[in-house]
Amino acid sequence: GARVAVVNLEPSGLDFMADWILYGKSGEILPRLI
């Protein structure tokens, strides 16, 4: 199956469904991953 990553400033109710949880601004986090 697919893997799910959550990028958010703070915890959310859907975090338990994610394989990876990254807290912070997506504009700062995503460039580091690519």
PDB file of C-alpha atoms in Angstrom, residues 1-2 24 29 32:
ATOM      1  CA  GLY A   1       0.000   0.000   0.000  1.00  0.00           C
ATOM      2  CA  ALA A   2       0.818   3.646  -0.124  1.00  0.00           C
ATOM      3  CA  GLY A  24       6.784  22.683  10.787  1.00  0.00           C
ATOM      4  CA  ILE A  29      10.316  21.075   5.274  1.00  0.00           C
ATOM      5  CA  ARG A  32      14.766  19.454   2.435  1.00  0.00           C
TER       6      ARG A  32
END
